[in-house]
PDB file of C-alpha atoms in Angstrom:
ATOM      1  CA  ALA A   1      67.740 116.583 121.240  1.00 34.00           C
ATOM      2  CA  GLY A   2      67.566 113.626 123.610  1.00 37.00           C
ATOM      3  CA  LYS A   3      68.783 111.182 120.926  1.00 37.00           C
ATOM      4  CA  PHE A   4      71.795 113.285 119.978  1.00 32.00           C
ATOM      5  CA  SER A   5      72.890 113.788 123.577  1.00 31.00           C
ATOM      6  CA  TRP A   6      72.312 110.151 124.608  1.00 33.00           C
ATOM      7  CA  ARG A   7      74.382 108.360 121.988  1.00 34.00           C
ATOM      8  CA  PRO A   8      77.798 109.935 122.800  1.00 37.00           C
ATOM      9  CA  TRP A   9      77.226 109.286 126.500  1.00 34.00           C
ATOM     10  CA  GLU A  10      76.362 105.675 125.794  1.00 39.00           C
ATOM     11  CA  GLN A  11      79.395 105.352 123.523  1.00 44.00           C
ATOM     12  CA  ASN A  12      81.717 106.763 126.193  1.00 45.00           C
ATOM     13  CA  ARG A  13      80.334 104.355 128.740  1.00 45.00           C
ATOM     14  CA  MET A  14      80.925 101.461 126.335  1.00 50.00           C
ATOM     15  CA  ASN A  15      84.497 102.633 125.772  1.00 60.00           C
ATOM     16  CA  GLU A  16      85.207 102.559 129.479  1.00 57.00           C
ATOM     17  CA  LYS A  17      83.744  99.100 130.002  1.00 71.00           C
ATOM     18  CA  ALA A  18      84.489  97.509 126.633  1.00 81.00           C
ATOM     19  CA  ARG A  19      85.250  93.821 127.008  1.00 86.00           C
ATOM     20  CA  ILE A  20      88.144  92.358 125.040  1.00 89.00           C
ATOM     21  CA  SER A  21      88.386  88.894 123.540  1.00 91.00           C
ATOM     22  CA  VAL A  22      91.861  87.833 122.397  1.00 91.00           C
ATOM     23  CA  VAL A  23      91.834  85.009 119.820  1.00 93.00           C
ATOM     24  CA  ILE A  24      95.045  82.986 119.422  1.00 90.00           C
ATOM     25  CA  PRO A  25      95.277  80.095 116.912  1.00 90.00           C
ATOM     26  CA  ALA A  26      97.799  77.556 118.233  1.00 86.00           C
ATOM     27  CA  PHE A  27      99.450  74.581 116.577  1.00 86.00           C
ATOM     28  CA  ASN A  28     102.154  72.535 118.320  1.00 83.00           C
ATOM     29  CA  CYS A  29     103.281  75.328 120.635  1.00 78.00           C
ATOM     30  CA  ALA A  30     102.978  73.753 124.069  1.00 68.00           C
ATOM     31  CA  GLN A  31     106.412  74.933 125.205  1.00 68.00           C
ATOM     32  CA  TRP A  32     105.741  78.665 124.975  1.00 66.00           C
ATOM     33  CA  LEU A  33     101.941  78.920 124.939  1.00 68.00           C
ATOM     34  CA  LYS A  34     101.740  79.677 128.667  1.00 68.00           C
ATOM     35  CA  ALA A  35     103.985  82.731 128.230  1.00 68.00           C
ATOM     36  CA  ALA A  36     101.831  84.027 125.371  1.00 69.00           C
ATOM     37  CA  VAL A  37      98.612  83.673 127.366  1.00 72.00           C
ATOM     38  CA  GLU A  38     100.063  85.310 130.469  1.00 70.00           C
ATOM     39  CA  SER A  39     101.337  88.220 128.375  1.00 69.00           C
ATOM     40  CA  CYS A  40      97.841  88.852 127.031  1.00 69.00           C
ATOM     41  CA  LEU A  41      96.230  88.680 130.477  1.00 66.00           C
ATOM     42  CA  GLY A  42      98.808  91.026 131.941  1.00 64.00           C
ATOM     43  CA  GLN A  43      98.464  93.828 129.394  1.00 58.00           C
ATOM     44  CA  SER A  44      94.779  94.714 129.624  1.00 58.00           C
ATOM     45  CA  LEU A  45      93.127  97.004 132.161  1.00 57.00           C
ATOM     46  CA  ARG A  46      89.712  96.049 130.772  1.00 68.00           C
ATOM     47  CA  PRO A  47      87.694  92.833 131.205  1.00 77.00           C
ATOM     48  CA  VAL A  48      89.461  90.305 128.993  1.00 82.00           C
ATOM     49  CA  GLN A  49      89.068  86.702 127.870  1.00 86.00           C
ATOM     50  CA  VAL A  50      91.755  84.787 126.015  1.00 87.00           C
ATOM     51  CA  ILE A  51      90.464  82.216 123.518  1.00 90.00           C
ATOM     52  CA  VAL A  52      93.182  79.806 122.433  1.00 89.00           C
ATOM     53  CA  VAL A  53      92.230  77.490 119.560  1.00 91.00           C
ATOM     54  CA  ASP A  54      94.208  74.256 119.422  1.00 90.00           C
ATOM     55  CA  ASP A  55      94.375  73.679 115.670  1.00 89.00           C
ATOM     56  CA  GLY A  56      94.821  69.900 115.782  1.00 86.00           C
ATOM     57  CA  SER A  57      98.135  69.938 117.662  1.00 86.00           C
ATOM     58  CA  THR A  58     100.011  66.671 118.063  1.00 85.00           C
ATOM     59  CA  ASP A  59     102.145  67.727 121.035  1.00 83.00           C
ATOM     60  CA  GLY A  60     101.018  68.719 124.517  1.00 80.00           C
ATOM     61  CA  THR A  61      99.330  71.968 123.526  1.00 82.00           C
ATOM     62  CA  TRP A  62      95.834  70.885 124.576  1.00 85.00           C
ATOM     63  CA  PHE A  63      97.080  69.580 127.921  1.00 85.00           C
ATOM     64  CA  GLN A  64      98.852  72.879 128.617  1.00 81.00           C
ATOM     65  CA  LEU A  65      95.732  74.821 127.652  1.00 82.00           C
ATOM     66  CA  SER A  66      93.415  72.772 129.841  1.00 84.00           C
ATOM     67  CA  GLN A  67      95.794  72.965 132.777  1.00 82.00           C
ATOM     68  CA  ARG A  68      96.241  76.712 132.496  1.00 78.00           C
ATOM     69  CA  ALA A  69      92.487  77.296 132.168  1.00 80.00           C
ATOM     70  CA  ALA A  70      91.895  75.282 135.330  1.00 82.00           C
ATOM     71  CA  GLU A  71      94.500  77.335 137.198  1.00 81.00           C
ATOM     72  CA  VAL A  72      93.402  80.790 136.050  1.00 75.00           C
ATOM     73  CA  GLY A  73      89.664  80.320 135.613  1.00 75.00           C
ATOM     74  CA  PRO A  74      87.124  81.365 132.978  1.00 76.00           C
ATOM     75  CA  HIS A  75      89.393  84.154 131.675  1.00 79.00           C
ATOM     76  CA  ILE A  76      90.967  81.491 129.444  1.00 83.00           C
ATOM     77  CA  ARG A  77      88.724  79.662 126.996  1.00 87.00           C
ATOM     78  CA  PRO A  78      90.472  76.726 125.280  1.00 87.00           C
ATOM     79  CA  LEU A  79      88.976  75.323 122.086  1.00 91.00           C
ATOM     80  CA  ARG A  80      90.075  72.119 120.385  1.00 91.00           C
ATOM     81  CA  LEU A  81      89.647  71.346 116.700  1.00 92.00           C
ATOM     82  CA  GLN A  82      89.530  67.675 115.770  1.00 89.00           C
ATOM     83  CA  ARG A  83      92.303  68.043 113.190  1.00 91.00           C
ATOM     84  CA  ASN A  84      94.535  70.713 111.651  1.00 88.00           C
ATOM     85  CA  PHE A  85      92.152  72.970 109.721  1.00 89.00           C
ATOM     86  CA  LYS A  86      94.788  75.720 109.210  1.00 86.00           C
ATOM     87  CA  GLN A  87      95.010  79.220 110.582  1.00 86.00           C
ATOM     88  CA  THR A  88      91.923  80.801 109.031  1.00 88.00           C
ATOM     89  CA  ALA A  89      89.522  78.112 110.281  1.00 90.00           C
ATOM     90  CA  ALA A  90      91.081  78.230 113.743  1.00 91.00           C
ATOM     91  CA  MET A  91      90.718  81.995 113.818  1.00 92.00           C
ATOM     92  CA  GLN A  92      87.080  81.808 112.726  1.00 93.00           C
ATOM     93  CA  ALA A  93      86.328  79.259 115.457  1.00 93.00           C
ATOM     94  CA  GLY A  94      87.763  81.640 118.041  1.00 93.00           C
ATOM     95  CA  ILE A  95      85.835  84.595 116.635  1.00 94.00           C
ATOM     96  CA  ASP A  96      82.600  82.602 116.814  1.00 93.00           C
ATOM     97  CA  CYS A  97      83.179  81.973 120.522  1.00 91.00           C
ATOM     98  CA  ALA A  98      84.318  85.505 121.376  1.00 92.00           C
ATOM     99  CA  ARG A  99      81.932  87.469 123.601  1.00 90.00           C
ATOM    100  CA  GLY A 100      83.836  90.739 123.842  1.00 89.00           C
ATOM    101  CA  ASP A 101      82.914  94.116 122.369  1.00 92.00           C
ATOM    102  CA  VAL A 102      86.424  94.196 120.885  1.00 93.00           C
ATOM    103  CA  ILE A 103      88.125  91.180 119.301  1.00 94.00           C
ATOM    104  CA  VAL A 104      91.909  90.969 119.068  1.00 93.00           C
ATOM    105  CA  THR A 105      93.606  88.363 116.865  1.00 92.00           C
ATOM    106  CA  MET A 106      97.268  87.428 117.188  1.00 88.00           C
ATOM    107  CA  ASP A 107      99.695  84.557 116.708  1.00 83.00           C
ATOM    108  CA  GLY A 108     100.805  82.408 119.606  1.00 75.00           C
ATOM    109  CA  ASP A 109     104.483  82.268 118.626  1.00 75.00           C
ATOM    110  CA  LEU A 110     105.456  85.366 120.657  1.00 73.00           C
ATOM    111  CA  GLN A 111     106.501  87.357 117.567  1.00 80.00           C
ATOM    112  CA  ASN A 112     103.514  89.631 118.138  1.00 81.00           C
ATOM    113  CA  ASP A 113     103.821  91.635 121.359  1.00 83.00           C
ATOM    114  CA  PRO A 114     100.684  91.969 123.529  1.00 83.00           C
ATOM    115  CA  VAL A 115     102.051  95.262 124.850  1.00 84.00           C
ATOM    116  CA  ASP A 116     100.629  96.873 121.679  1.00 88.00           C
ATOM    117  CA  ILE A 117      97.084  95.708 122.365  1.00 88.00           C
ATOM    118  CA  PRO A 118      95.935  98.455 124.803  1.00 87.00           C
ATOM    119  CA  ARG A 119      97.143 101.206 122.456  1.00 89.00           C
ATOM    120  CA  MET A 120      95.391  99.631 119.468  1.00 92.00           C
ATOM    121  CA  VAL A 121      92.172  99.081 121.410  1.00 91.00           C
ATOM    122  CA  ALA A 122      92.188 102.690 122.612  1.00 90.00           C
ATOM    123  CA  ARG A 123      92.600 103.939 119.061  1.00 93.00           C
ATOM    124  CA  LEU A 124      89.785 101.706 117.787  1.00 94.00           C
ATOM    125  CA  LEU A 125      87.365 103.035 120.385  1.00 92.00           C
ATOM    126  CA  ASN A 126      88.445 106.667 120.502  1.00 92.00           C
ATOM    127  CA  GLU A 127      88.531 107.161 116.724  1.00 93.00           C
ATOM    128  CA  GLU A 128      85.326 105.224 116.020  1.00 91.00           C
ATOM    129  CA  LEU A 129      87.100 102.624 113.858  1.00 94.00           C
ATOM    130  CA  ASP A 130      86.094  99.078 112.958  1.00 94.00           C
ATOM    131  CA  LEU A 131      89.631  97.736 112.454  1.00 94.00           C
ATOM    132  CA  VAL A 132      93.123  98.690 113.541  1.00 95.00           C
ATOM    133  CA  ALA A 133      95.595  96.454 111.702  1.00 92.00           C
ATOM    134  CA  GLY A 134      99.134  95.897 112.929  1.00 91.00           C
ATOM    135  CA  TRP A 135     102.030  97.006 110.742  1.00 87.00           C
ATOM    136  CA  ARG A 136     105.329  95.209 111.361  1.00 86.00           C
ATOM    137  CA  LYS A 137     107.390  98.140 110.134  1.00 84.00           C
ATOM    138  CA  ASP A 138     110.619  96.694 111.531  1.00 80.00           C
ATOM    139  CA  ARG A 139     109.946  93.087 110.643  1.00 79.00           C
ATOM    140  CA  LYS A 140     112.318  90.472 112.077  1.00 71.00           C
ATOM    141  CA  ASP A 141     112.048  87.860 109.333  1.00 65.00           C
ATOM    142  CA  ASN A 142     114.140  86.496 106.486  1.00 63.00           C
ATOM    143  CA  MET A 143     114.416  89.012 103.634  1.00 63.00           C
ATOM    144  CA  VAL A 144     114.156  86.599 100.689  1.00 62.00           C
ATOM    145  CA  MET A 145     111.718  84.029 102.039  1.00 62.00           C
ATOM    146  CA  ARG A 146     109.400  86.317 104.003  1.00 64.00           C
ATOM    147  CA  LYS A 147     109.862  90.065 103.524  1.00 67.00           C
ATOM    148  CA  ILE A 148     110.075  90.338  99.731  1.00 73.00           C
ATOM    149  CA  PRO A 149     107.138  87.962  99.005  1.00 71.00           C
ATOM    150  CA  SER A 150     105.128  89.825 101.649  1.00 72.00           C
ATOM    151  CA  GLN A 151     105.838  93.213 100.058  1.00 76.00           C
ATOM    152  CA  ILE A 152     104.787  91.922  96.634  1.00 76.00           C
ATOM    153  CA  ALA A 153     101.640  90.364  98.091  1.00 75.00           C
ATOM    154  CA  ASN A 154     100.704  93.539  99.983  1.00 75.00           C
ATOM    155  CA  ALA A 155     101.093  95.649  96.842  1.00 78.00           C
ATOM    156  CA  LEU A 156      98.984  93.188  94.813  1.00 78.00           C
ATOM    157  CA  ILE A 157      96.274  92.992  97.489  1.00 79.00           C
ATOM    158  CA  ALA A 158      96.124  96.787  97.771  1.00 77.00           C
ATOM    159  CA  ARG A 159      95.810  97.171  93.999  1.00 80.00           C
ATOM    160  CA  MET A 160      93.081  94.545  93.613  1.00 77.00           C
ATOM    161  CA  THR A 161      91.015  95.345  96.718  1.00 77.00           C
ATOM    162  CA  GLY A 162      91.572  99.078  97.119  1.00 78.00           C
ATOM    163  CA  ILE A 163      92.502  98.670 100.804  1.00 82.00           C
ATOM    164  CA  ALA A 164      96.008 100.125 101.026  1.00 80.00           C
ATOM    165  CA  LEU A 165      97.509  98.469 104.112  1.00 85.00           C
ATOM    166  CA  LYS A 166     101.246  97.914 104.319  1.00 85.00           C
ATOM    167  CA  ASP A 167     101.062  94.588 106.157  1.00 85.00           C
ATOM    168  CA  ASN A 168      98.038  92.410 105.486  1.00 81.00           C
ATOM    169  CA  GLY A 169      99.844  89.363 106.849  1.00 79.00           C
ATOM    170  CA  CYS A 170     100.251  90.682 110.393  1.00 86.00           C
ATOM    171  CA  SER A 171      97.975  88.608 112.626  1.00 86.00           C
ATOM    172  CA  LEU A 172      97.805  91.286 115.330  1.00 91.00           C
ATOM    173  CA  LYS A 173      94.587  93.104 114.519  1.00 94.00           C
ATOM    174  CA  VAL A 174      91.910  94.761 116.652  1.00 94.00           C
ATOM    175  CA  PHE A 175      88.280  94.660 115.504  1.00 95.00           C
ATOM    176  CA  ARG A 176      84.935  95.984 116.573  1.00 95.00           C
ATOM    177  CA  ALA A 177      83.138  92.705 117.231  1.00 94.00           C
ATOM    178  CA  SER A 178      79.768  93.801 115.837  1.00 92.00           C
ATOM    179  CA  THR A 179      81.427  94.469 112.461  1.00 93.00           C
ATOM    180  CA  LEU A 180      83.783  91.488 112.341  1.00 94.00           C
ATOM    181  CA  LYS A 181      80.988  89.002 113.012  1.00 93.00           C
ATOM    182  CA  ARG A 182      79.178  90.141 109.881  1.00 91.00           C
ATOM    183  CA  VAL A 183      81.752  88.384 107.681  1.00 89.00           C
ATOM    184  CA  ARG A 184      82.944  84.769 107.420  1.00 88.00           C
ATOM    185  CA  LEU A 185      86.472  83.556 106.775  1.00 85.00           C
ATOM    186  CA  TYR A 186      87.393  80.680 104.457  1.00 78.00           C
ATOM    187  CA  GLY A 187      90.531  79.247 102.851  1.00 72.00           C
ATOM    188  CA  GLU A 188      93.475  81.579 103.589  1.00 72.00           C
ATOM    189  CA  MET A 189      91.131  84.530 104.078  1.00 78.00           C
ATOM    190  CA  HIS A 190      92.509  85.753 107.404  1.00 78.00           C
ATOM    191  CA  ARG A 191      94.932  88.021 105.517  1.00 76.00           C
ATOM    192  CA  PHE A 192      92.026  89.501 103.537  1.00 83.00           C
ATOM    193  CA  ILE A 193      89.905  90.481 106.537  1.00 86.00           C
ATOM    194  CA  PRO A 194      90.326  94.229 105.793  1.00 87.00           C
ATOM    195  CA  ALA A 195      88.961  93.623 102.288  1.00 84.00           C
ATOM    196  CA  TRP A 196      86.054  91.619 103.685  1.00 84.00           C
ATOM    197  CA  LEU A 197      85.261  94.323 106.223  1.00 87.00           C
ATOM    198  CA  SER A 198      85.158  96.927 103.472  1.00 84.00           C
ATOM    199  CA  THR A 199      82.065  95.143 102.123  1.00 83.00           C
ATOM    200  CA  VAL A 200      80.131  95.868 105.341  1.00 87.00           C
ATOM    201  CA  THR A 201      81.715  99.140 106.511  1.00 88.00           C
ATOM    202  CA  SER A 202      83.539 102.165 105.136  1.00 88.00           C
ATOM    203  CA  SER A 203      87.227 101.886 104.300  1.00 85.00           C
ATOM    204  CA  LYS A 204      87.636 105.128 106.294  1.00 89.00           C
ATOM    205  CA  ARG A 205      86.956 103.085 109.445  1.00 92.00           C
ATOM    206  CA  ILE A 206      90.007 100.889 108.754  1.00 92.00           C
ATOM    207  CA  ALA A 207      93.414 102.041 110.001  1.00 92.00           C
ATOM    208  CA  GLN A 208      96.873 100.630 110.643  1.00 92.00           C
ATOM    209  CA  GLU A 209      99.223 100.964 113.601  1.00 92.00           C
ATOM    210  CA  VAL A 210     102.941 100.267 113.847  1.00 91.00           C
ATOM    211  CA  VAL A 211     103.497  97.303 116.175  1.00 90.00           C
ATOM    212  CA  THR A 212     106.445  95.529 117.711  1.00 86.00           C
ATOM    213  CA  HIS A 213     107.736  92.425 115.975  1.00 82.00           C
ATOM    214  CA  HIS A 214     110.146  90.047 117.678  1.00 76.00           C
ATOM    215  CA  PRO A 215     112.510  87.559 116.010  1.00 74.00           C
ATOM    216  CA  ARG A 216     111.241  83.986 116.033  1.00 67.00           C
ATOM    217  CA  ILE A 217     112.797  82.182 118.994  1.00 62.00           C
ATOM    218  CA  HIS A 218     110.246  79.402 119.382  1.00 58.00           C
ATOM    219  CA  GLY A 219     109.531  76.674 116.832  1.00 56.00           C
ATOM    220  CA  VAL A 220     109.155  77.211 113.097  1.00 58.00           C
ATOM    221  CA  SER A 221     106.504  78.865 110.980  1.00 57.00           C
ATOM    222  CA  LYS A 222     103.478  76.581 110.549  1.00 51.00           C
ATOM    223  CA  TYR A 223     102.113  78.555 107.647  1.00 47.00           C
ATOM    224  CA  GLY A 224     105.034  79.015 105.222  1.00 49.00           C
ATOM    225  CA  ILE A 225     105.681  80.022 101.633  1.00 52.00           C
ATOM    226  CA  SER A 226     103.816  76.942 100.325  1.00 56.00           C
ATOM    227  CA  ARG A 227     100.580  78.826 100.941  1.00 61.00           C
ATOM    228  CA  THR A 228     101.341  81.260  98.078  1.00 65.00           C
ATOM    229  CA  PHE A 229      99.249  79.423  95.488  1.00 70.00           C
ATOM    230  CA  ARG A 230      96.266  79.206  97.842  1.00 71.00           C
ATOM    231  CA  VAL A 231      96.595  82.887  98.697  1.00 72.00           C
ATOM    232  CA  LEU A 232      96.506  83.821  94.989  1.00 75.00           C
ATOM    233  CA  LEU A 233      93.328  81.803  94.484  1.00 78.00           C
ATOM    234  CA  ASP A 234      91.747  83.439  97.524  1.00 78.00           C
ATOM    235  CA  LEU A 235      92.775  86.869  96.240  1.00 79.00           C
ATOM    236  CA  PHE A 236      90.996  86.154  92.960  1.00 81.00           C
ATOM    237  CA  PHE A 237      87.896  85.096  94.901  1.00 80.00           C
ATOM    238  CA  VAL A 238      88.001  88.256  97.039  1.00 80.00           C
ATOM    239  CA  TYR A 239      88.348  90.392  93.911  1.00 80.00           C
ATOM    240  CA  PHE A 240      85.387  88.642  92.291  1.00 82.00           C
ATOM    241  CA  PHE A 241      83.255  88.936  95.423  1.00 79.00           C
ATOM    242  CA  MET A 242      84.007  92.630  95.949  1.00 78.00           C
ATOM    243  CA  ARG A 243      83.456  93.652  92.320  1.00 79.00           C
ATOM    244  CA  TYR A 244      80.744  91.309  91.061  1.00 80.00           C
ATOM    245  CA  ARG A 245      78.805  89.869  93.999  1.00 76.00           C
ATOM    246  CA  ALA A 246      75.736  91.960  93.087  1.00 77.00           C
ATOM    247  CA  ARG A 247      76.164  91.452  89.309  1.00 84.00           C
ATOM    248  CA  PRO A 248      77.809  88.076  88.590  1.00 83.00           C
ATOM    249  CA  GLY A 249      76.292  88.108  85.104  1.00 86.00           C
ATOM    250  CA  HIS A 250      78.646  90.934  84.159  1.00 85.00           C
ATOM    251  CA  PHE A 251      81.669  88.768  85.024  1.00 85.00           C
ATOM    252  CA  PHE A 252      80.538  85.483  83.490  1.00 89.00           C
ATOM    253  CA  GLY A 253      78.690  87.261  80.694  1.00 91.00           C
ATOM    254  CA  GLY A 254      81.906  89.062  79.742  1.00 88.00           C
ATOM    255  CA  ILE A 255      83.740  85.749  79.486  1.00 91.00           C
ATOM    256  CA  GLY A 256      80.882  84.265  77.453  1.00 94.00           C
ATOM    257  CA  LEU A 257      80.772  87.187  75.040  1.00 94.00           C
ATOM    258  CA  SER A 258      84.536  86.964  74.534  1.00 95.00           C
ATOM    259  CA  LEU A 259      84.285  83.274  73.647  1.00 96.00           C
ATOM    260  CA  VAL A 260      81.295  83.867  71.371  1.00 97.00           C
ATOM    261  CA  GLY A 261      83.164  86.679  69.631  1.00 96.00           C
ATOM    262  CA  ALA A 262      86.239  84.492  69.090  1.00 96.00           C
ATOM    263  CA  GLY A 263      84.021  81.700  67.754  1.00 95.00           C
ATOM    264  CA  CYS A 264      82.290  84.053  65.322  1.00 96.00           C
ATOM    265  CA  LEU A 265      85.642  85.297  63.989  1.00 96.00           C
ATOM    266  CA  ILE A 266      86.821  81.720  63.455  1.00 94.00           C
ATOM    267  CA  LEU A 267      83.592  80.759  61.655  1.00 94.00           C
ATOM    268  CA  THR A 268      83.815  83.870  59.475  1.00 95.00           C
ATOM    269  CA  TYR A 269      87.376  82.989  58.495  1.00 94.00           C
ATOM    270  CA  LEU A 270      86.483  79.362  57.736  1.00 93.00           C
ATOM    271  CA  SER A 271      83.470  80.469  55.673  1.00 93.00           C
ATOM    272  CA  PHE A 272      85.719  82.766  53.650  1.00 94.00           C
ATOM    273  CA  VAL A 273      88.205  79.937  53.057  1.00 92.00           C
ATOM    274  CA  LYS A 274      85.515  77.430  52.050  1.00 91.00           C
ATOM    275  CA  PHE A 275      83.175  79.505  49.927  1.00 93.00           C
ATOM    276  CA  TYR A 276      85.451  82.202  48.506  1.00 92.00           C
ATOM    277  CA  LEU A 277      88.769  80.352  48.186  1.00 91.00           C
ATOM    278  CA  ASP A 278      87.026  77.013  47.571  1.00 89.00           C
ATOM    279  CA  GLU A 279      89.361  75.110  49.929  1.00 89.00           C
ATOM    280  CA  ASP A 280      88.552  72.076  52.061  1.00 88.00           C
ATOM    281  CA  ILE A 281      88.236  72.945  55.757  1.00 88.00           C
ATOM    282  CA  GLY A 282      87.202  69.561  57.120  1.00 85.00           C
ATOM    283  CA  THR A 283      90.658  68.561  58.392  1.00 82.00           C
ATOM    284  CA  ARG A 284      91.747  71.924  59.838  1.00 81.00           C
ATOM    285  CA  PRO A 285      92.260  72.369  63.627  1.00 85.00           C
ATOM    286  CA  LEU A 286      89.909  75.365  63.654  1.00 84.00           C
TER     287      LEU A 286
END
């Protein structure tokens, strides 16, 4: 009886005092980074740290980060990568340094709105979820270059992974830290985090929440449509990992058996031609 009465009380106490770590990958965004950081600090009523990862910026991003951290204090944790490792690596670096019970990821271009963070955090904790993913239902992006490719990608990801989210590309996500830190991100894997999490937790603990999306008014997208090929390769890897990680022989064995079967059919045909039809097969492509 003591165990069953103690756990909810402990969970409620954690909910009240849950610490939040906000991870923001940043690349050449010195002009508006201060506004993004201040927005995050101003929205939370819980203990919060903002981890901004300078992903090899060539402008004054690192200077702005260092200056702001010195002004505000340890609430801001700047990290600097030696070169541009892309968004996923920057996000993983921030996650590794996060110390909060809840980890929030978002872009630093001010298209995501930090005003949504408290609501998403509350839902994560109150509903016992491991992930609340943002859904940019009213997305303020170009229809041809951004919206349509995103819709196709979301449908393909949902079909191949079984995680039916409407907006895998939205960077604004809220995670339970203990679950998120059980997976590692590579390549362009930040958009497949829900699929990764489904390998360590139930898909029932993954939800989505409609979030605000602002038009881009600062800079240009650093991670554009050129990533499509890399995303497709990563999707294939995710599919392989989710379906065959415990039985890789079934995947590679299936390919091997198919090739062996094709080879046997070819040899049977050539044997028929040589021995039954008495034709020369030495110069044939087969």
